[in-house]
Amino acid sequence: IKPLLDAVRQALIGIDFEVILVDDGSTDKTKQQVLEHSDERTTLVELRKNYGQSTAMTAGIDYSRGRYIALLDGDLQNDPSDIPAMVELLENGNYDLVVGKRQKRKDSSIRTIPSKIANFIIKKSTKLNISDQGCALKVFTNETAKELNLYGENHRFISLMAHLNGAKITEIPVKHHPRQHGVSKYGMNRTFKVINDLLLVLFNKKYLSKPIYLFGNIGLITFTLGVLVNIYLLALKILGNDIGGRPLLILGVLLIFIGIQFFTTGIIVDMLMKTYYESQEKRPFNIRNITTFGESQS
């Protein structure tokens, strides 16, 4: 805690800032260390138990009051001295989020290889041209950060989620140091979680407000294949061939039922999404700015 707070204070000299430390259910002496080394700029948010990194980030964002919000892990692999340059980019008004791009990463291949795969998939499947999605050092405008709804382990895709909300994003090179304290909990088992979360995020991007386009299209294709198979078998039957023992007959009937099921699932999910938006008075869009007769309201 002391090296972290010292590094942040040294990096942000001359800047009005607050430090929000989120204790995600730690079982060591984190709280005592914070109480010993904190000052009037420091706020400690203690969670009742360990909820995970995404939830901890959400808690910190919720209690932040600054114009800009910087996310930083406590292990000091990312350097707080990069924050002022990132804030300067935001102050120009051209961007809503600045992402760090780690130079000469000090992580093991067990972390870098899955990260590169995820970055490649995101680049190819979206228009977000960010080469280092996993860098923990990010600086947002307050509005951009508070629009994020992080849950599960979506902290890995913060940049993508902000992009889907319409944020303007850029990245700059940042320093990366070897981990000095604590033990990384990253393992190959997390690779499967990353893939599942990525698929969920991409689904939300394309089909959250129109799920019938996904389930309905799959249903129509499957149903059509089933009908074609059965027409083919019917033609064979008319020509005098025995089709009763053919596995193809079972496949054709199964495809028809699966197609109907997918299509009805799309209708049900579409109705649920309408209920979701209307019951909470949500809108399927985000407004950047409204200008009325020369007056700007953010």
mmCIF file of C-alpha atoms in Angstrom:
data_model
loop_
_atom_site.group_PDB
_atom_site.id
_atom_site.type_symbol
_atom_site.label_atom_id
_atom_site.label_comp_id
_atom_site.label_asym_id
_atom_site.label_seq_id
_atom_site.Cartn_x
_atom_site.Cartn_y
_atom_site.Cartn_z
ATOM 1 C CA ILE A 1 0.000 0.000 0.000
ATOM 2 C CA LYS A 2 2.729 2.493 0.910
ATOM 3 C CA PRO A 3 4.674 2.100 -2.387
ATOM 4 C CA LEU A 4 1.408 2.434 -4.299
ATOM 5 C CA LEU A 5 0.302 5.617 -2.542
ATOM 6 C CA ASP A 6 3.800 7.118 -2.746
ATOM 7 C CA ALA A 7 3.977 6.440 -6.493
ATOM 8 C CA VAL A 8 0.539 7.976 -7.146
ATOM 9 C CA ARG A 9 1.270 11.090 -5.082
ATOM 10 C CA GLN A 10 4.630 11.574 -6.783
ATOM 11 C CA ALA A 11 3.111 11.145 -10.253
ATOM 12 C CA LEU A 12 0.210 13.569 -9.697
ATOM 13 C CA ILE A 13 2.056 16.504 -8.128
ATOM 14 C CA GLY A 14 0.276 19.714 -9.142
ATOM 15 C CA ILE A 15 -2.963 17.894 -10.010
ATOM 16 C CA ASP A 16 -6.105 17.954 -7.871
ATOM 17 C CA PHE A 17 -6.870 14.286 -7.318
ATOM 18 C CA GLU A 18 -8.381 11.692 -5.005
ATOM 19 C CA VAL A 19 -7.278 8.116 -4.442
ATOM 20 C CA ILE A 20 -9.994 5.498 -3.986
ATOM 21 C CA LEU A 21 -8.696 2.169 -2.737
ATOM 22 C CA VAL A 22 -11.075 -0.782 -3.040
ATOM 23 C CA ASP A 23 -10.447 -3.598 -0.570
ATOM 24 C CA ASP A 24 -12.063 -6.587 -2.283
ATOM 25 C CA GLY A 25 -12.497 -8.762 0.789
ATOM 26 C CA SER A 26 -8.788 -9.085 1.597
ATOM 27 C CA THR A 27 -7.734 -11.314 4.499
ATOM 28 C CA ASP A 28 -4.347 -9.715 5.158
ATOM 29 C CA LYS A 29 -3.436 -6.371 6.746
ATOM 30 C CA THR A 30 -4.513 -4.211 3.828
ATOM 31 C CA LYS A 31 -6.913 -2.095 5.888
ATOM 32 C CA GLN A 32 -4.356 -1.413 8.592
ATOM 33 C CA GLN A 33 -1.807 -0.370 5.980
ATOM 34 C CA VAL A 34 -4.289 1.993 4.337
ATOM 35 C CA LEU A 35 -5.194 3.591 7.689
ATOM 36 C CA GLU A 36 -1.500 4.047 8.454
ATOM 37 C CA HIS A 37 -0.461 5.630 5.173
ATOM 38 C CA SER A 38 -3.587 7.450 3.947
ATOM 39 C CA ASP A 39 -4.210 11.189 3.948
ATOM 40 C CA GLU A 40 -7.138 13.527 3.289
ATOM 41 C CA ARG A 41 -7.069 12.629 -0.418
ATOM 42 C CA THR A 42 -7.559 8.911 0.251
ATOM 43 C CA THR A 43 -10.840 7.000 0.473
ATOM 44 C CA LEU A 44 -11.074 3.319 1.416
ATOM 45 C CA VAL A 45 -14.009 1.286 0.104
ATOM 46 C CA GLU A 46 -14.267 -2.060 1.894
ATOM 47 C CA LEU A 47 -16.366 -4.755 0.277
ATOM 48 C CA ARG A 48 -17.990 -7.334 2.559
ATOM 49 C CA LYS A 49 -16.392 -10.220 0.672
ATOM 50 C CA ASN A 50 -14.362 -10.924 -2.447
ATOM 51 C CA TYR A 51 -16.607 -10.098 -5.412
ATOM 52 C CA GLY A 52 -13.974 -10.094 -8.152
ATOM 53 C CA GLN A 53 -12.086 -7.439 -10.076
ATOM 54 C CA SER A 54 -14.982 -6.195 -12.215
ATOM 55 C CA THR A 55 -17.197 -5.549 -9.196
ATOM 56 C CA ALA A 56 -14.331 -3.904 -7.307
ATOM 57 C CA MET A 57 -13.750 -1.550 -10.241
ATOM 58 C CA THR A 58 -17.463 -0.710 -10.334
ATOM 59 C CA ALA A 59 -17.367 0.161 -6.626
ATOM 60 C CA GLY A 60 -14.405 2.485 -7.142
ATOM 61 C CA ILE A 61 -16.034 4.165 -10.137
ATOM 62 C CA ASP A 62 -19.311 4.650 -8.235
ATOM 63 C CA TYR A 63 -17.582 6.503 -5.398
ATOM 64 C CA SER A 64 -15.351 8.644 -7.595
ATOM 65 C CA ARG A 65 -16.067 12.356 -7.984
ATOM 66 C CA GLY A 66 -13.354 13.574 -10.326
ATOM 67 C CA ARG A 67 -13.730 14.866 -13.837
ATOM 68 C CA TYR A 68 -11.484 12.038 -15.012
ATOM 69 C CA ILE A 69 -11.197 8.521 -13.604
ATOM 70 C CA ALA A 70 -8.022 6.423 -13.834
ATOM 71 C CA LEU A 71 -8.074 2.676 -13.232
ATOM 72 C CA LEU A 72 -4.898 1.197 -11.787
ATOM 73 C CA ASP A 73 -4.120 -2.209 -10.285
ATOM 74 C CA GLY A 74 -2.417 -2.191 -6.899
ATOM 75 C CA ASP A 75 0.615 -4.273 -7.941
ATOM 76 C CA LEU A 76 2.408 -1.305 -9.612
ATOM 77 C CA GLN A 77 3.103 -3.208 -12.822
ATOM 78 C CA ASN A 78 1.608 -0.148 -14.489
ATOM 79 C CA ASP A 79 3.281 3.128 -13.646
ATOM 80 C CA PRO A 80 1.148 6.022 -12.275
ATOM 81 C CA SER A 81 3.586 8.466 -13.903
ATOM 82 C CA ASP A 82 1.854 7.745 -17.239
ATOM 83 C CA ILE A 83 -1.475 9.131 -15.981
ATOM 84 C CA PRO A 84 -0.803 12.880 -16.567
ATOM 85 C CA ALA A 85 -0.068 12.337 -20.270
ATOM 86 C CA MET A 86 -3.269 10.314 -20.617
ATOM 87 C CA VAL A 87 -5.300 13.017 -18.849
ATOM 88 C CA GLU A 88 -3.812 15.617 -21.194
ATOM 89 C CA LEU A 89 -5.188 13.719 -24.193
ATOM 90 C CA LEU A 90 -8.661 13.716 -22.636
ATOM 91 C CA GLU A 91 -8.501 17.428 -21.867
ATOM 92 C CA ASN A 92 -8.142 18.168 -25.564
ATOM 93 C CA GLY A 93 -11.739 16.974 -25.894
ATOM 94 C CA ASN A 94 -11.113 14.541 -28.753
ATOM 95 C CA TYR A 95 -11.386 11.338 -26.731
ATOM 96 C CA ASP A 96 -13.473 9.797 -23.962
ATOM 97 C CA LEU A 97 -11.048 7.032 -23.013
ATOM 98 C CA VAL A 98 -7.270 6.646 -23.214
ATOM 99 C CA VAL A 99 -5.918 3.107 -22.947
ATOM 100 C CA GLY A 100 -2.363 2.159 -22.058
ATOM 101 C CA LYS A 101 -0.337 0.013 -24.433
ATOM 102 C CA ARG A 102 2.228 -1.900 -22.416
ATOM 103 C CA GLN A 103 5.765 -1.669 -23.772
ATOM 104 C CA LYS A 104 8.074 -4.669 -23.253
ATOM 105 C CA ARG A 105 5.596 -6.615 -21.131
ATOM 106 C CA LYS A 106 7.060 -8.329 -18.101
ATOM 107 C CA ASP A 107 4.393 -11.037 -17.916
ATOM 108 C CA SER A 108 4.901 -14.725 -18.639
ATOM 109 C CA SER A 109 3.733 -16.333 -21.882
ATOM 110 C CA ILE A 110 0.831 -17.967 -20.023
ATOM 111 C CA ARG A 111 -0.670 -14.465 -19.872
ATOM 112 C CA THR A 112 0.589 -12.860 -23.060
ATOM 113 C CA ILE A 113 -0.481 -15.605 -25.505
ATOM 114 C CA PRO A 114 -4.208 -15.669 -24.518
ATOM 115 C CA SER A 115 -4.116 -11.871 -24.435
ATOM 116 C CA LYS A 116 -2.810 -11.679 -28.005
ATOM 117 C CA ILE A 117 -5.472 -14.140 -29.183
ATOM 118 C CA ALA A 118 -8.241 -12.086 -27.558
ATOM 119 C CA ASN A 119 -6.856 -8.840 -29.023
ATOM 120 C CA PHE A 120 -6.785 -10.415 -32.500
ATOM 121 C CA ILE A 121 -10.392 -11.663 -32.237
ATOM 122 C CA ILE A 122 -11.660 -8.286 -31.015
ATOM 123 C CA LYS A 123 -9.852 -6.437 -33.796
ATOM 124 C CA LYS A 124 -11.296 -8.712 -36.458
ATOM 125 C CA SER A 125 -14.850 -8.790 -35.098
ATOM 126 C CA THR A 126 -15.222 -5.106 -34.209
ATOM 127 C CA LYS A 127 -13.989 -1.751 -35.446
ATOM 128 C CA LEU A 128 -12.048 -1.140 -32.222
ATOM 129 C CA ASN A 129 -8.380 -0.809 -33.193
ATOM 130 C CA ILE A 130 -6.806 -1.254 -29.762
ATOM 131 C CA SER A 131 -3.783 -3.548 -29.597
ATOM 132 C CA ASP A 132 -3.676 -4.106 -25.813
ATOM 133 C CA GLN A 133 -7.131 -4.749 -24.388
ATOM 134 C CA GLY A 134 -5.739 -6.194 -21.169
ATOM 135 C CA CYS A 135 -3.766 -3.190 -19.930
ATOM 136 C CA ALA A 136 -5.207 -2.228 -16.533
ATOM 137 C CA LEU A 137 -4.163 1.422 -16.848
ATOM 138 C CA LYS A 138 -7.032 3.365 -18.399
ATOM 139 C CA VAL A 139 -8.232 6.941 -17.992
ATOM 140 C CA PHE A 140 -11.864 7.886 -18.724
ATOM 141 C CA THR A 141 -14.028 10.910 -18.621
ATOM 142 C CA ASN A 142 -16.360 10.609 -15.647
ATOM 143 C CA GLU A 143 -19.427 10.084 -17.846
ATOM 144 C CA THR A 144 -17.780 7.326 -19.872
ATOM 145 C CA ALA A 145 -16.671 5.400 -16.789
ATOM 146 C CA LYS A 146 -20.018 5.622 -15.031
ATOM 147 C CA GLU A 147 -21.876 4.351 -18.121
ATOM 148 C CA LEU A 148 -20.052 1.015 -17.835
ATOM 149 C CA ASN A 149 -22.028 -1.837 -16.312
ATOM 150 C CA LEU A 150 -19.291 -4.245 -15.247
ATOM 151 C CA TYR A 151 -20.196 -7.688 -13.992
ATOM 152 C CA GLY A 152 -18.727 -11.177 -14.036
ATOM 153 C CA GLU A 153 -15.196 -10.704 -15.356
ATOM 154 C CA ASN A 154 -15.911 -8.064 -17.981
ATOM 155 C CA HIS A 155 -13.059 -5.868 -16.773
ATOM 156 C CA ARG A 156 -10.980 -7.493 -19.530
ATOM 157 C CA PHE A 157 -13.218 -5.852 -22.128
ATOM 158 C CA ILE A 158 -13.672 -2.388 -20.637
ATOM 159 C CA SER A 159 -12.361 -0.714 -23.783
ATOM 160 C CA LEU A 160 -14.696 -2.754 -25.983
ATOM 161 C CA MET A 161 -17.698 -2.029 -23.756
ATOM 162 C CA ALA A 162 -16.933 1.692 -23.797
ATOM 163 C CA HIS A 163 -16.584 1.484 -27.581
ATOM 164 C CA LEU A 164 -20.003 -0.158 -27.816
ATOM 165 C CA ASN A 165 -21.404 2.744 -25.785
ATOM 166 C CA GLY A 166 -20.056 5.174 -28.389
ATOM 167 C CA ALA A 167 -16.878 6.327 -26.633
ATOM 168 C CA LYS A 168 -14.000 7.749 -28.666
ATOM 169 C CA ILE A 169 -10.900 5.770 -27.739
ATOM 170 C CA THR A 170 -7.178 6.023 -28.312
ATOM 171 C CA GLU A 171 -4.114 4.331 -26.835
ATOM 172 C CA ILE A 172 -0.613 5.476 -25.929
ATOM 173 C CA PRO A 173 2.514 3.541 -24.947
ATOM 174 C CA VAL A 174 2.973 3.118 -21.191
ATOM 175 C CA LYS A 175 5.651 1.594 -19.007
ATOM 176 C CA HIS A 176 5.320 -1.908 -17.618
ATOM 177 C CA HIS A 177 7.233 -3.279 -14.626
ATOM 178 C CA PRO A 178 7.752 -6.754 -13.155
ATOM 179 C CA ARG A 179 5.353 -7.628 -10.353
ATOM 180 C CA GLN A 180 6.982 -6.950 -6.980
ATOM 181 C CA HIS A 181 4.214 -7.809 -4.512
ATOM 182 C CA GLY A 182 1.509 -10.469 -4.383
ATOM 183 C CA VAL A 183 0.973 -13.477 -6.600
ATOM 184 C CA SER A 184 -0.813 -13.485 -9.937
ATOM 185 C CA LYS A 185 -3.956 -15.634 -9.979
ATOM 186 C CA TYR A 186 -3.997 -15.824 -13.767
ATOM 187 C CA GLY A 187 -3.948 -19.339 -15.236
ATOM 188 C CA MET A 188 -4.904 -21.130 -18.420
ATOM 189 C CA ASN A 189 -8.329 -21.858 -16.923
ATOM 190 C CA ARG A 190 -9.114 -18.175 -17.314
ATOM 191 C CA THR A 191 -8.664 -18.467 -21.065
ATOM 192 C CA PHE A 192 -12.037 -20.222 -21.312
ATOM 193 C CA LYS A 193 -13.633 -17.496 -19.201
ATOM 194 C CA VAL A 194 -12.171 -14.873 -21.526
ATOM 195 C CA ILE A 195 -13.651 -16.618 -24.576
ATOM 196 C CA ASN A 196 -17.086 -16.916 -22.950
ATOM 197 C CA ASP A 197 -17.076 -13.280 -21.833
ATOM 198 C CA LEU A 198 -15.940 -12.145 -25.278
ATOM 199 C CA LEU A 199 -18.782 -14.035 -26.966
ATOM 200 C CA LEU A 200 -21.242 -12.467 -24.533
ATOM 201 C CA VAL A 201 -19.911 -8.962 -25.170
ATOM 202 C CA LEU A 202 -20.050 -9.473 -28.937
ATOM 203 C CA PHE A 203 -23.611 -10.773 -28.638
ATOM 204 C CA ASN A 204 -24.544 -7.640 -26.681
ATOM 205 C CA LYS A 205 -22.927 -5.517 -29.400
ATOM 206 C CA LYS A 206 -24.887 -6.938 -32.301
ATOM 207 C CA TYR A 207 -28.056 -8.497 -30.942
ATOM 208 C CA LEU A 208 -28.932 -7.133 -27.494
ATOM 209 C CA SER A 209 -31.717 -4.918 -28.808
ATOM 210 C CA LYS A 210 -32.652 -7.254 -31.697
ATOM 211 C CA PRO A 211 -32.092 -10.886 -30.594
ATOM 212 C CA ILE A 212 -34.640 -12.158 -33.126
ATOM 213 C CA TYR A 213 -32.070 -11.439 -35.858
ATOM 214 C CA LEU A 214 -29.721 -14.027 -34.353
ATOM 215 C CA PHE A 215 -32.110 -16.728 -33.138
ATOM 216 C CA GLY A 216 -34.591 -16.144 -35.951
ATOM 217 C CA ASN A 217 -31.955 -16.452 -38.687
ATOM 218 C CA ILE A 218 -30.535 -19.629 -37.170
ATOM 219 C CA GLY A 219 -34.066 -21.003 -36.871
ATOM 220 C CA LEU A 220 -34.985 -20.176 -40.449
ATOM 221 C CA ILE A 221 -31.788 -21.732 -41.833
ATOM 222 C CA THR A 222 -32.222 -24.894 -39.758
ATOM 223 C CA PHE A 223 -35.923 -25.167 -40.599
ATOM 224 C CA THR A 224 -35.201 -24.714 -44.319
ATOM 225 C CA LEU A 225 -32.531 -27.420 -44.267
ATOM 226 C CA GLY A 226 -34.990 -29.773 -42.565
ATOM 227 C CA VAL A 227 -37.669 -29.068 -45.166
ATOM 228 C CA LEU A 228 -35.222 -29.659 -48.038
ATOM 229 C CA VAL A 229 -34.115 -32.959 -46.523
ATOM 230 C CA ASN A 230 -37.717 -34.097 -46.141
ATOM 231 C CA ILE A 231 -38.625 -33.029 -49.695
ATOM 232 C CA TYR A 232 -35.701 -35.099 -50.959
ATOM 233 C CA LEU A 233 -36.879 -38.116 -48.949
ATOM 234 C CA LEU A 234 -40.456 -37.610 -50.152
ATOM 235 C CA ALA A 235 -39.239 -37.699 -53.748
ATOM 236 C CA LEU A 236 -37.409 -40.961 -53.029
ATOM 237 C CA LYS A 237 -40.563 -42.390 -51.462
ATOM 238 C CA ILE A 238 -42.630 -41.452 -54.521
ATOM 239 C CA LEU A 239 -40.078 -43.201 -56.693
ATOM 240 C CA GLY A 240 -40.616 -46.397 -54.686
ATOM 241 C CA ASN A 241 -37.620 -46.299 -52.371
ATOM 242 C CA ASP A 242 -37.875 -47.319 -48.715
ATOM 243 C CA ILE A 243 -36.977 -44.371 -46.462
ATOM 244 C CA GLY A 244 -38.267 -45.651 -43.116
ATOM 245 C CA GLY A 245 -34.900 -46.927 -41.910
ATOM 246 C CA ARG A 246 -32.809 -43.997 -43.098
ATOM 247 C CA PRO A 247 -31.075 -41.853 -40.451
ATOM 248 C CA LEU A 248 -31.568 -38.939 -42.839
ATOM 249 C CA LEU A 249 -35.282 -39.011 -42.054
ATOM 250 C CA ILE A 250 -34.595 -38.500 -38.343
ATOM 251 C CA LEU A 251 -32.189 -35.665 -39.182
ATOM 252 C CA GLY A 252 -34.751 -33.916 -41.388
ATOM 253 C CA VAL A 253 -37.479 -34.036 -38.732
ATOM 254 C CA LEU A 254 -35.006 -32.968 -36.033
ATOM 255 C CA LEU A 255 -33.842 -29.960 -38.075
ATOM 256 C CA ILE A 256 -37.440 -28.795 -38.502
ATOM 257 C CA PHE A 257 -38.132 -28.976 -34.761
ATOM 258 C CA ILE A 258 -34.816 -27.286 -33.889
ATOM 259 C CA GLY A 259 -35.584 -24.516 -36.387
ATOM 260 C CA ILE A 260 -38.997 -23.904 -34.835
ATOM 261 C CA GLN A 261 -37.438 -23.875 -31.355
ATOM 262 C CA PHE A 262 -34.760 -21.328 -32.312
ATOM 263 C CA PHE A 263 -37.341 -19.056 -33.931
ATOM 264 C CA THR A 264 -39.694 -19.157 -30.933
ATOM 265 C CA THR A 265 -36.711 -18.566 -28.602
ATOM 266 C CA GLY A 266 -35.890 -15.435 -30.603
ATOM 267 C CA ILE A 267 -39.455 -14.155 -30.187
ATOM 268 C CA ILE A 268 -39.398 -14.792 -26.428
ATOM 269 C CA VAL A 269 -35.984 -13.136 -25.931
ATOM 270 C CA ASP A 270 -37.089 -10.174 -28.050
ATOM 271 C CA MET A 271 -40.127 -9.703 -25.802
ATOM 272 C CA LEU A 272 -37.903 -9.946 -22.711
ATOM 273 C CA MET A 273 -35.573 -7.256 -24.048
ATOM 274 C CA LYS A 274 -38.501 -4.926 -24.715
ATOM 275 C CA THR A 275 -39.669 -5.518 -21.138
ATOM 276 C CA TYR A 276 -36.121 -4.836 -19.893
ATOM 277 C CA TYR A 277 -35.929 -1.462 -21.629
ATOM 278 C CA GLU A 278 -39.484 -0.330 -20.897
ATOM 279 C CA SER A 279 -39.664 -1.437 -17.236
ATOM 280 C CA GLN A 280 -36.496 0.494 -16.352
ATOM 281 C CA GLU A 281 -37.219 3.392 -18.703
ATOM 282 C CA LYS A 282 -33.995 2.642 -20.549
ATOM 283 C CA ARG A 283 -33.307 3.658 -24.100
ATOM 284 C CA PRO A 284 -31.288 1.593 -26.598
ATOM 285 C CA PHE A 285 -29.036 4.598 -27.338
ATOM 286 C CA ASN A 286 -26.632 6.988 -25.615
ATOM 287 C CA ILE A 287 -26.617 10.745 -26.226
ATOM 288 C CA ARG A 288 -23.250 12.506 -26.396
ATOM 289 C CA ASN A 289 -24.500 16.076 -26.433
ATOM 290 C CA ILE A 290 -27.605 18.182 -27.110
ATOM 291 C CA THR A 291 -27.306 21.668 -28.552
ATOM 292 C CA THR A 292 -30.370 23.893 -28.479
ATOM 293 C CA PHE A 293 -30.283 27.435 -29.912
ATOM 294 C CA GLY A 294 -26.579 27.817 -29.268
ATOM 295 C CA GLU A 295 -26.647 26.430 -25.722
ATOM 296 C CA SER A 296 -24.812 23.167 -25.102
ATOM 297 C CA GLN A 297 -26.059 20.686 -22.534
ATOM 298 C CA SER A 298 -23.925 17.604 -21.889
#
